[in-house]
Amino acid sequence: MHIHRLEKIWLIFGISMLFVFLAVLGVGTFAMGVAPPGGHHHAVDPDTVMEKEPFNNPGLREIGENEYEAVMLAFAFGYSPERMEVPVGAKVHFIVTSPDVVHGFAIPGTNVNMMAVPGEVNSVSHTFKDPGEYLILCNEYCGAAHEMMMTTIIVQ
C-alpha cells in the first residue's frame, strides 16, 4: 500500500500533536499537581439525609451581617423550605441535596444553577441586589408533576 507524501506528513503531525498533548497533560497532572475542582467533596447517605445535620432542619439561617445560609432539600415535587425571605443585598449560600432522585436547582436571571444529586452536597452563593420574588425551579426532569416543583425567595 502506497501512502502519499502529504498524507505521511499529516499522520506524523497528528500523532506528534497527540504525544505533545499527552505529555503536557501528564506533566500538569503529576509534576504540578493540577486536578479538576472537587477538593471540597461532601457526601451524605441519601437514606438518612433527613435525619442528620444540617438537613434534618432545612431553612434559612443568618450567619453574618446580611449573609445567610439556606440549607435545602430537593425531593419528589418540592423543595424544603417552601419559602424564604431575605433583605436586599443579602448574600445567600445555598446548600442543597436530594434524598430520592436527581433534581435541578436554578434561579432564573441569576448565576444559580446546579444539580441536587442523592448522596452529594452541592453549594452555590448569590447576592440578591434587586428586590423581588425569585423563583427556584427544578430544571432536571424528575418524574410526573416535575413542572410543579418550585419554591420562592422574597427579597425586600
Short mmCIF file of N, CA and C in Angstrom, two decimals:
data_model
loop_
_atom_site.label_atom_id
_atom_site.label_comp_id
_atom_site.label_asym_id
_atom_site.label_seq_id
_atom_site.Cartn_x
_atom_site.Cartn_y
_atom_site.Cartn_z
N MET A 1 0.84 -1.16 0.00
CA MET A 1 0.00 0.00 0.00
C MET A 1 0.90 1.24 0.00
N HIS A 2 0.56 2.15 -0.86
CA HIS A 2 1.34 3.37 -1.01
C HIS A 2 0.60 4.53 -0.34
N ILE A 3 1.31 5.27 0.54
CA ILE A 3 0.74 6.45 1.21
C ILE A 3 1.41 7.67 0.61
N HIS A 4 0.60 8.60 0.17
CA HIS A 4 1.11 9.83 -0.43
C HIS A 4 1.94 10.61 0.58
N ARG A 5 2.89 11.38 0.08
CA ARG A 5 3.82 12.12 0.91
C ARG A 5 3.09 13.11 1.83
N LEU A 6 2.08 13.81 1.34
CA LEU A 6 1.33 14.76 2.17
C LEU A 6 0.53 14.03 3.26
N GLU A 7 0.03 12.85 2.95
CA GLU A 7 -0.68 12.07 3.97
C GLU A 7 0.27 11.64 5.08
N LYS A 8 1.50 11.27 4.70
CA LYS A 8 2.50 10.89 5.71
C LYS A 8 2.81 12.09 6.62
N ILE A 9 2.93 13.27 6.02
CA ILE A 9 3.22 14.48 6.81
C ILE A 9 2.08 14.73 7.81
N TRP A 10 0.83 14.63 7.34
CA TRP A 10 -0.32 14.86 8.24
C TRP A 10 -0.40 13.79 9.32
N LEU A 11 -0.12 12.55 8.99
CA LEU A 11 -0.12 11.49 10.00
C LEU A 11 0.95 11.75 11.06
N ILE A 12 2.15 12.10 10.63
CA ILE A 12 3.24 12.38 11.56
C ILE A 12 2.88 13.59 12.43
N PHE A 13 2.32 14.64 11.81
CA PHE A 13 1.93 15.83 12.55
C PHE A 13 0.84 15.50 13.58
N GLY A 14 -0.18 14.76 13.18
CA GLY A 14 -1.28 14.41 14.09
C GLY A 14 -0.83 13.56 15.25
N ILE A 15 -0.03 12.55 14.98
CA ILE A 15 0.48 11.69 16.05
C ILE A 15 1.41 12.47 16.98
N SER A 16 2.22 13.36 16.41
CA SER A 16 3.11 14.20 17.22
C SER A 16 2.31 15.10 18.15
N MET A 17 1.25 15.70 17.65
CA MET A 17 0.40 16.57 18.47
C MET A 17 -0.28 15.77 19.59
N LEU A 18 -0.66 14.53 19.31
CA LEU A 18 -1.25 13.67 20.32
C LEU A 18 -0.26 13.43 21.46
N PHE A 19 0.98 13.12 21.11
CA PHE A 19 2.01 12.90 22.13
C PHE A 19 2.32 14.17 22.90
N VAL A 20 2.34 15.32 22.22
CA VAL A 20 2.58 16.59 22.90
C VAL A 20 1.45 16.86 23.90
N PHE A 21 0.21 16.66 23.47
CA PHE A 21 -0.94 16.85 24.35
C PHE A 21 -0.86 15.96 25.57
N LEU A 22 -0.57 14.68 25.38
CA LEU A 22 -0.47 13.74 26.49
C LEU A 22 0.69 14.09 27.42
N ALA A 23 1.79 14.58 26.87
CA ALA A 23 2.93 14.97 27.69
C ALA A 23 2.59 16.19 28.55
N VAL A 24 1.93 17.19 27.96
CA VAL A 24 1.53 18.38 28.71
C VAL A 24 0.54 18.00 29.80
N LEU A 25 -0.41 17.17 29.48
CA LEU A 25 -1.40 16.71 30.45
C LEU A 25 -0.74 15.93 31.58
N GLY A 26 0.19 15.06 31.24
CA GLY A 26 0.90 14.27 32.26
C GLY A 26 1.75 15.13 33.17
N VAL A 27 2.48 16.09 32.61
CA VAL A 27 3.31 16.97 33.42
C VAL A 27 2.42 17.81 34.33
N GLY A 28 1.32 18.33 33.79
CA GLY A 28 0.41 19.14 34.60
C GLY A 28 -0.20 18.35 35.74
N THR A 29 -0.54 17.10 35.48
CA THR A 29 -1.21 16.28 36.49
C THR A 29 -0.24 15.77 37.53
N PHE A 30 0.85 15.17 37.11
CA PHE A 30 1.74 14.50 38.05
C PHE A 30 2.83 15.40 38.62
N ALA A 31 3.41 16.25 37.82
CA ALA A 31 4.50 17.08 38.31
C ALA A 31 4.01 18.34 39.02
N MET A 32 2.93 18.95 38.51
CA MET A 32 2.46 20.22 39.08
C MET A 32 1.24 20.04 39.99
N GLY A 33 0.68 18.85 40.07
CA GLY A 33 -0.46 18.60 40.95
C GLY A 33 -1.76 19.21 40.49
N VAL A 34 -1.90 19.48 39.21
CA VAL A 34 -3.14 20.05 38.68
C VAL A 34 -4.21 18.97 38.67
N ALA A 35 -5.40 19.31 39.19
CA ALA A 35 -6.50 18.36 39.24
C ALA A 35 -7.81 19.11 39.02
N PRO A 36 -8.86 18.42 38.61
CA PRO A 36 -10.14 19.09 38.46
C PRO A 36 -10.67 19.55 39.82
N PRO A 37 -11.55 20.56 39.82
CA PRO A 37 -12.09 21.01 41.09
C PRO A 37 -12.86 19.90 41.77
N GLY A 38 -12.96 19.98 43.06
CA GLY A 38 -13.69 18.96 43.80
C GLY A 38 -13.01 18.60 45.09
N GLY A 39 -12.11 19.44 45.55
CA GLY A 39 -11.42 19.19 46.80
C GLY A 39 -12.35 19.30 48.01
N HIS A 40 -13.51 19.95 47.82
CA HIS A 40 -14.46 20.12 48.91
C HIS A 40 -15.63 19.17 48.72
N HIS A 41 -15.35 17.94 48.44
CA HIS A 41 -16.37 16.94 48.17
C HIS A 41 -17.05 16.53 49.47
N HIS A 42 -18.37 16.68 49.49
CA HIS A 42 -19.14 16.28 50.66
C HIS A 42 -20.16 15.25 50.23
N ALA A 43 -20.24 14.18 50.97
CA ALA A 43 -21.19 13.12 50.66
C ALA A 43 -22.07 12.87 51.88
N VAL A 44 -23.30 12.45 51.60
CA VAL A 44 -24.24 12.08 52.64
C VAL A 44 -24.94 10.80 52.22
N ASP A 45 -25.48 10.10 53.19
CA ASP A 45 -26.26 8.90 52.90
C ASP A 45 -27.67 9.34 52.53
N PRO A 46 -28.11 9.14 51.28
CA PRO A 46 -29.43 9.62 50.89
C PRO A 46 -30.58 8.98 51.67
N ASP A 47 -30.35 7.80 52.24
CA ASP A 47 -31.41 7.14 53.01
C ASP A 47 -31.64 7.80 54.37
N THR A 48 -30.60 8.41 54.92
CA THR A 48 -30.71 9.01 56.25
C THR A 48 -30.46 10.51 56.25
N VAL A 49 -30.44 11.13 55.09
CA VAL A 49 -30.08 12.55 54.99
C VAL A 49 -31.05 13.44 55.78
N MET A 50 -32.32 13.08 55.86
CA MET A 50 -33.29 13.92 56.56
C MET A 50 -33.20 13.76 58.08
N GLU A 51 -32.34 12.88 58.56
CA GLU A 51 -32.17 12.68 60.00
C GLU A 51 -30.88 13.29 60.52
N LYS A 52 -30.02 13.78 59.64
CA LYS A 52 -28.70 14.28 60.04
C LYS A 52 -28.57 15.77 59.79
N GLU A 53 -27.73 16.41 60.62
CA GLU A 53 -27.44 17.83 60.47
C GLU A 53 -26.79 18.11 59.13
N PRO A 54 -27.00 19.19 58.49
CA PRO A 54 -27.98 20.24 58.78
C PRO A 54 -29.33 20.00 58.09
N PHE A 55 -29.45 18.88 57.39
CA PHE A 55 -30.64 18.64 56.57
C PHE A 55 -31.85 18.17 57.37
N ASN A 56 -31.67 17.87 58.66
CA ASN A 56 -32.82 17.49 59.47
C ASN A 56 -33.66 18.72 59.83
N ASN A 57 -33.11 19.91 59.64
CA ASN A 57 -33.83 21.15 59.91
C ASN A 57 -33.52 22.16 58.81
N PRO A 58 -34.03 21.91 57.58
CA PRO A 58 -33.72 22.83 56.49
C PRO A 58 -34.34 24.20 56.73
N GLY A 59 -33.66 25.21 56.22
CA GLY A 59 -34.17 26.56 56.36
C GLY A 59 -33.09 27.59 56.17
N LEU A 60 -33.46 28.82 56.44
CA LEU A 60 -32.58 29.97 56.25
C LEU A 60 -32.05 30.39 57.61
N ARG A 61 -30.71 30.54 57.70
CA ARG A 61 -30.08 30.96 58.95
C ARG A 61 -29.15 32.15 58.66
N GLU A 62 -29.18 33.14 59.52
CA GLU A 62 -28.26 34.27 59.37
C GLU A 62 -26.92 33.87 59.95
N ILE A 63 -25.85 33.99 59.14
CA ILE A 63 -24.52 33.59 59.60
C ILE A 63 -23.56 34.77 59.72
N GLY A 64 -24.02 35.94 59.32
CA GLY A 64 -23.20 37.14 59.38
C GLY A 64 -24.04 38.34 59.05
N GLU A 65 -23.38 39.49 58.97
CA GLU A 65 -24.10 40.70 58.63
C GLU A 65 -24.57 40.63 57.19
N ASN A 66 -25.88 40.54 57.01
CA ASN A 66 -26.51 40.45 55.69
C ASN A 66 -25.99 39.25 54.89
N GLU A 67 -25.67 38.17 55.59
CA GLU A 67 -25.19 36.93 54.97
C GLU A 67 -25.97 35.76 55.56
N TYR A 68 -26.47 34.91 54.68
CA TYR A 68 -27.36 33.83 55.10
C TYR A 68 -26.91 32.50 54.52
N GLU A 69 -27.30 31.44 55.22
CA GLU A 69 -27.07 30.07 54.75
C GLU A 69 -28.45 29.44 54.56
N ALA A 70 -28.73 28.97 53.35
CA ALA A 70 -30.01 28.32 53.05
C ALA A 70 -29.75 26.83 52.86
N VAL A 71 -30.08 26.04 53.86
CA VAL A 71 -29.96 24.59 53.79
C VAL A 71 -31.27 24.08 53.20
N MET A 72 -31.18 23.38 52.05
CA MET A 72 -32.39 22.98 51.34
C MET A 72 -32.34 21.52 50.93
N LEU A 73 -33.51 20.91 50.92
CA LEU A 73 -33.70 19.56 50.40
C LEU A 73 -34.56 19.64 49.16
N ALA A 74 -34.14 18.97 48.11
CA ALA A 74 -34.95 18.84 46.91
C ALA A 74 -35.48 17.42 46.91
N PHE A 75 -36.79 17.27 46.89
CA PHE A 75 -37.39 15.94 46.93
C PHE A 75 -38.49 15.87 45.88
N ALA A 76 -39.04 14.69 45.70
CA ALA A 76 -40.04 14.49 44.66
C ALA A 76 -41.14 15.53 44.78
N PHE A 77 -41.09 16.44 43.90
CA PHE A 77 -42.04 17.50 43.58
C PHE A 77 -42.09 18.64 44.57
N GLY A 78 -40.96 18.92 45.23
CA GLY A 78 -40.91 20.07 46.10
C GLY A 78 -39.53 20.35 46.65
N TYR A 79 -39.43 21.49 47.29
CA TYR A 79 -38.21 21.88 48.00
C TYR A 79 -38.60 22.18 49.44
N SER A 80 -37.68 21.99 50.32
CA SER A 80 -37.88 22.38 51.71
C SER A 80 -36.74 23.30 52.08
N PRO A 81 -37.00 24.50 52.55
CA PRO A 81 -38.28 25.11 52.88
C PRO A 81 -39.01 25.60 51.64
N GLU A 82 -40.31 25.84 51.80
CA GLU A 82 -41.14 26.24 50.67
C GLU A 82 -41.00 27.72 50.32
N ARG A 83 -40.57 28.53 51.29
CA ARG A 83 -40.48 29.97 51.05
C ARG A 83 -39.43 30.56 51.99
N MET A 84 -38.66 31.52 51.46
CA MET A 84 -37.65 32.20 52.27
C MET A 84 -37.71 33.69 51.99
N GLU A 85 -37.35 34.49 52.99
CA GLU A 85 -37.31 35.95 52.84
C GLU A 85 -35.95 36.46 53.29
N VAL A 86 -35.34 37.31 52.44
CA VAL A 86 -34.05 37.92 52.76
C VAL A 86 -34.11 39.40 52.41
N PRO A 87 -33.27 40.24 53.06
CA PRO A 87 -33.24 41.66 52.70
C PRO A 87 -32.45 41.89 51.41
N VAL A 88 -32.68 43.03 50.80
CA VAL A 88 -31.95 43.42 49.59
C VAL A 88 -30.46 43.50 49.92
N GLY A 89 -29.64 42.98 49.03
CA GLY A 89 -28.19 42.98 49.21
C GLY A 89 -27.66 41.80 50.00
N ALA A 90 -28.55 40.88 50.37
CA ALA A 90 -28.13 39.72 51.16
C ALA A 90 -27.38 38.72 50.29
N LYS A 91 -26.32 38.18 50.86
CA LYS A 91 -25.59 37.10 50.21
C LYS A 91 -26.11 35.79 50.80
N VAL A 92 -26.59 34.90 49.93
CA VAL A 92 -27.16 33.63 50.38
C VAL A 92 -26.29 32.49 49.87
N HIS A 93 -25.87 31.63 50.79
CA HIS A 93 -25.11 30.43 50.46
C HIS A 93 -26.10 29.26 50.46
N PHE A 94 -26.40 28.72 49.28
CA PHE A 94 -27.33 27.61 49.16
C PHE A 94 -26.57 26.30 49.34
N ILE A 95 -27.06 25.43 50.21
CA ILE A 95 -26.50 24.10 50.42
C ILE A 95 -27.63 23.13 50.15
N VAL A 96 -27.48 22.31 49.11
CA VAL A 96 -28.60 21.52 48.60
C VAL A 96 -28.21 20.07 48.41
N THR A 97 -29.13 19.16 48.72
CA THR A 97 -29.00 17.75 48.39
C THR A 97 -30.39 17.18 48.14
N SER A 98 -30.42 15.91 47.78
CA SER A 98 -31.68 15.24 47.48
C SER A 98 -31.68 13.85 48.11
N PRO A 99 -32.80 13.42 48.69
CA PRO A 99 -32.86 12.06 49.23
C PRO A 99 -33.38 11.02 48.25
N ASP A 100 -33.88 11.45 47.08
CA ASP A 100 -34.52 10.47 46.20
C ASP A 100 -33.91 10.36 44.81
N VAL A 101 -34.07 11.35 43.96
CA VAL A 101 -33.57 11.30 42.59
C VAL A 101 -32.83 12.59 42.27
N VAL A 102 -32.24 12.67 41.10
CA VAL A 102 -31.54 13.88 40.67
C VAL A 102 -32.55 14.98 40.36
N HIS A 103 -32.33 16.14 40.94
CA HIS A 103 -33.17 17.31 40.70
C HIS A 103 -32.29 18.45 40.23
N GLY A 104 -32.90 19.43 39.60
CA GLY A 104 -32.21 20.66 39.26
C GLY A 104 -32.48 21.71 40.32
N PHE A 105 -31.63 22.72 40.36
CA PHE A 105 -31.79 23.83 41.30
C PHE A 105 -31.34 25.07 40.56
N ALA A 106 -32.29 25.85 40.05
CA ALA A 106 -31.94 27.02 39.26
C ALA A 106 -32.82 28.19 39.65
N ILE A 107 -32.20 29.38 39.66
CA ILE A 107 -32.94 30.62 39.88
C ILE A 107 -32.77 31.44 38.60
N PRO A 108 -33.82 31.50 37.76
CA PRO A 108 -33.71 32.23 36.50
C PRO A 108 -33.30 33.69 36.72
N GLY A 109 -32.41 34.18 35.87
CA GLY A 109 -31.92 35.54 35.95
C GLY A 109 -30.75 35.73 36.90
N THR A 110 -30.23 34.63 37.46
CA THR A 110 -29.07 34.70 38.36
C THR A 110 -28.02 33.70 37.89
N ASN A 111 -26.92 33.62 38.63
CA ASN A 111 -25.88 32.64 38.31
C ASN A 111 -26.10 31.32 39.03
N VAL A 112 -27.24 31.16 39.69
CA VAL A 112 -27.52 29.95 40.46
C VAL A 112 -28.11 28.89 39.54
N ASN A 113 -27.36 27.81 39.35
CA ASN A 113 -27.80 26.69 38.53
C ASN A 113 -26.92 25.49 38.87
N MET A 114 -27.51 24.51 39.55
CA MET A 114 -26.75 23.33 39.94
C MET A 114 -27.68 22.13 40.02
N MET A 115 -27.09 21.00 40.32
CA MET A 115 -27.85 19.76 40.45
C MET A 115 -27.95 19.39 41.92
N ALA A 116 -29.08 18.81 42.29
CA ALA A 116 -29.26 18.22 43.62
C ALA A 116 -29.22 16.71 43.42
N VAL A 117 -28.09 16.11 43.76
CA VAL A 117 -27.84 14.70 43.49
C VAL A 117 -27.92 13.91 44.80
N PRO A 118 -28.64 12.79 44.81
CA PRO A 118 -28.68 11.98 46.03
C PRO A 118 -27.27 11.54 46.44
N GLY A 119 -26.93 11.74 47.70
CA GLY A 119 -25.62 11.35 48.19
C GLY A 119 -24.56 12.42 48.06
N GLU A 120 -24.86 13.52 47.39
CA GLU A 120 -23.90 14.61 47.20
C GLU A 120 -24.47 15.90 47.79
N VAL A 121 -23.61 16.71 48.38
CA VAL A 121 -24.00 18.02 48.89
C VAL A 121 -23.38 19.06 47.96
N ASN A 122 -24.23 19.84 47.32
CA ASN A 122 -23.76 20.88 46.40
C ASN A 122 -24.05 22.24 46.99
N SER A 123 -23.23 23.22 46.63
CA SER A 123 -23.44 24.57 47.17
C SER A 123 -23.10 25.61 46.13
N VAL A 124 -23.75 26.74 46.26
CA VAL A 124 -23.51 27.90 45.41
C VAL A 124 -23.95 29.13 46.20
N SER A 125 -23.33 30.28 45.91
CA SER A 125 -23.67 31.52 46.61
C SER A 125 -24.15 32.56 45.61
N HIS A 126 -25.04 33.43 46.09
CA HIS A 126 -25.54 34.51 45.24
C HIS A 126 -25.92 35.69 46.12
N THR A 127 -25.61 36.91 45.65
CA THR A 127 -26.01 38.13 46.33
C THR A 127 -27.21 38.71 45.60
N PHE A 128 -28.31 38.88 46.32
CA PHE A 128 -29.55 39.40 45.74
C PHE A 128 -29.55 40.92 45.86
N LYS A 129 -29.23 41.60 44.76
CA LYS A 129 -29.09 43.05 44.76
C LYS A 129 -30.40 43.77 44.48
N ASP A 130 -31.34 43.10 43.83
CA ASP A 130 -32.60 43.73 43.45
C ASP A 130 -33.76 43.10 44.21
N PRO A 131 -34.70 43.94 44.69
CA PRO A 131 -35.87 43.39 45.38
C PRO A 131 -36.77 42.65 44.39
N GLY A 132 -37.54 41.73 44.92
CA GLY A 132 -38.48 40.99 44.08
C GLY A 132 -38.69 39.59 44.59
N GLU A 133 -39.45 38.85 43.83
CA GLU A 133 -39.73 37.46 44.16
C GLU A 133 -38.98 36.59 43.16
N TYR A 134 -38.06 35.77 43.65
CA TYR A 134 -37.24 34.91 42.82
C TYR A 134 -37.75 33.48 42.93
N LEU A 135 -37.95 32.88 41.80
CA LEU A 135 -38.46 31.52 41.74
C LEU A 135 -37.31 30.53 41.63
N ILE A 136 -37.33 29.50 42.46
CA ILE A 136 -36.35 28.42 42.36
C ILE A 136 -37.06 27.27 41.66
N LEU A 137 -36.48 26.84 40.53
CA LEU A 137 -37.10 25.81 39.70
C LEU A 137 -36.24 24.57 39.61
N CYS A 138 -36.88 23.45 39.38
CA CYS A 138 -36.17 22.21 39.05
C CYS A 138 -36.03 22.17 37.53
N ASN A 139 -34.82 22.21 37.04
CA ASN A 139 -34.59 22.18 35.60
C ASN A 139 -34.07 20.83 35.12
N GLU A 140 -34.29 19.79 35.91
CA GLU A 140 -33.90 18.43 35.54
C GLU A 140 -35.14 17.56 35.72
N TYR A 141 -35.58 16.90 34.65
CA TYR A 141 -36.80 16.11 34.75
C TYR A 141 -36.65 15.05 35.83
N CYS A 142 -37.60 15.05 36.78
CA CYS A 142 -37.51 14.15 37.93
C CYS A 142 -38.74 13.27 38.09
N GLY A 143 -39.64 13.30 37.14
CA GLY A 143 -40.81 12.43 37.20
C GLY A 143 -42.10 13.21 36.97
N ALA A 144 -43.22 12.52 37.14
CA ALA A 144 -44.53 13.15 36.96
C ALA A 144 -44.67 14.31 37.93
N ALA A 145 -45.32 15.36 37.52
CA ALA A 145 -45.52 16.60 38.29
C ALA A 145 -44.22 17.37 38.50
N HIS A 146 -43.21 17.09 37.70
CA HIS A 146 -41.94 17.82 37.77
C HIS A 146 -42.15 19.32 37.59
N GLU A 147 -43.06 19.69 36.72
CA GLU A 147 -43.29 21.10 36.43
C GLU A 147 -43.87 21.86 37.62
N MET A 148 -44.33 21.16 38.63
CA MET A 148 -44.88 21.80 39.83
C MET A 148 -43.81 22.03 40.90
N MET A 149 -42.60 21.56 40.67
CA MET A 149 -41.54 21.64 41.66
C MET A 149 -40.91 23.03 41.66
N MET A 150 -41.20 23.81 42.71
CA MET A 150 -40.66 25.17 42.81
C MET A 150 -40.77 25.67 44.23
N THR A 151 -40.03 26.70 44.52
CA THR A 151 -40.11 27.43 45.77
C THR A 151 -39.73 28.87 45.48
N THR A 152 -39.89 29.76 46.43
CA THR A 152 -39.62 31.18 46.19
C THR A 152 -38.70 31.77 47.25
N ILE A 153 -37.95 32.78 46.81
CA ILE A 153 -37.16 33.62 47.70
C ILE A 153 -37.68 35.04 47.50
N ILE A 154 -38.10 35.65 48.58
CA ILE A 154 -38.61 37.01 48.51
C ILE A 154 -37.52 37.93 49.03
N VAL A 155 -37.11 38.87 48.18
CA VAL A 155 -36.08 39.84 48.54
C VAL A 155 -36.77 41.18 48.73
N GLN A 156 -36.68 41.74 49.96
CA GLN A 156 -37.36 43.00 50.25
C GLN A 156 -36.47 43.95 51.03
#
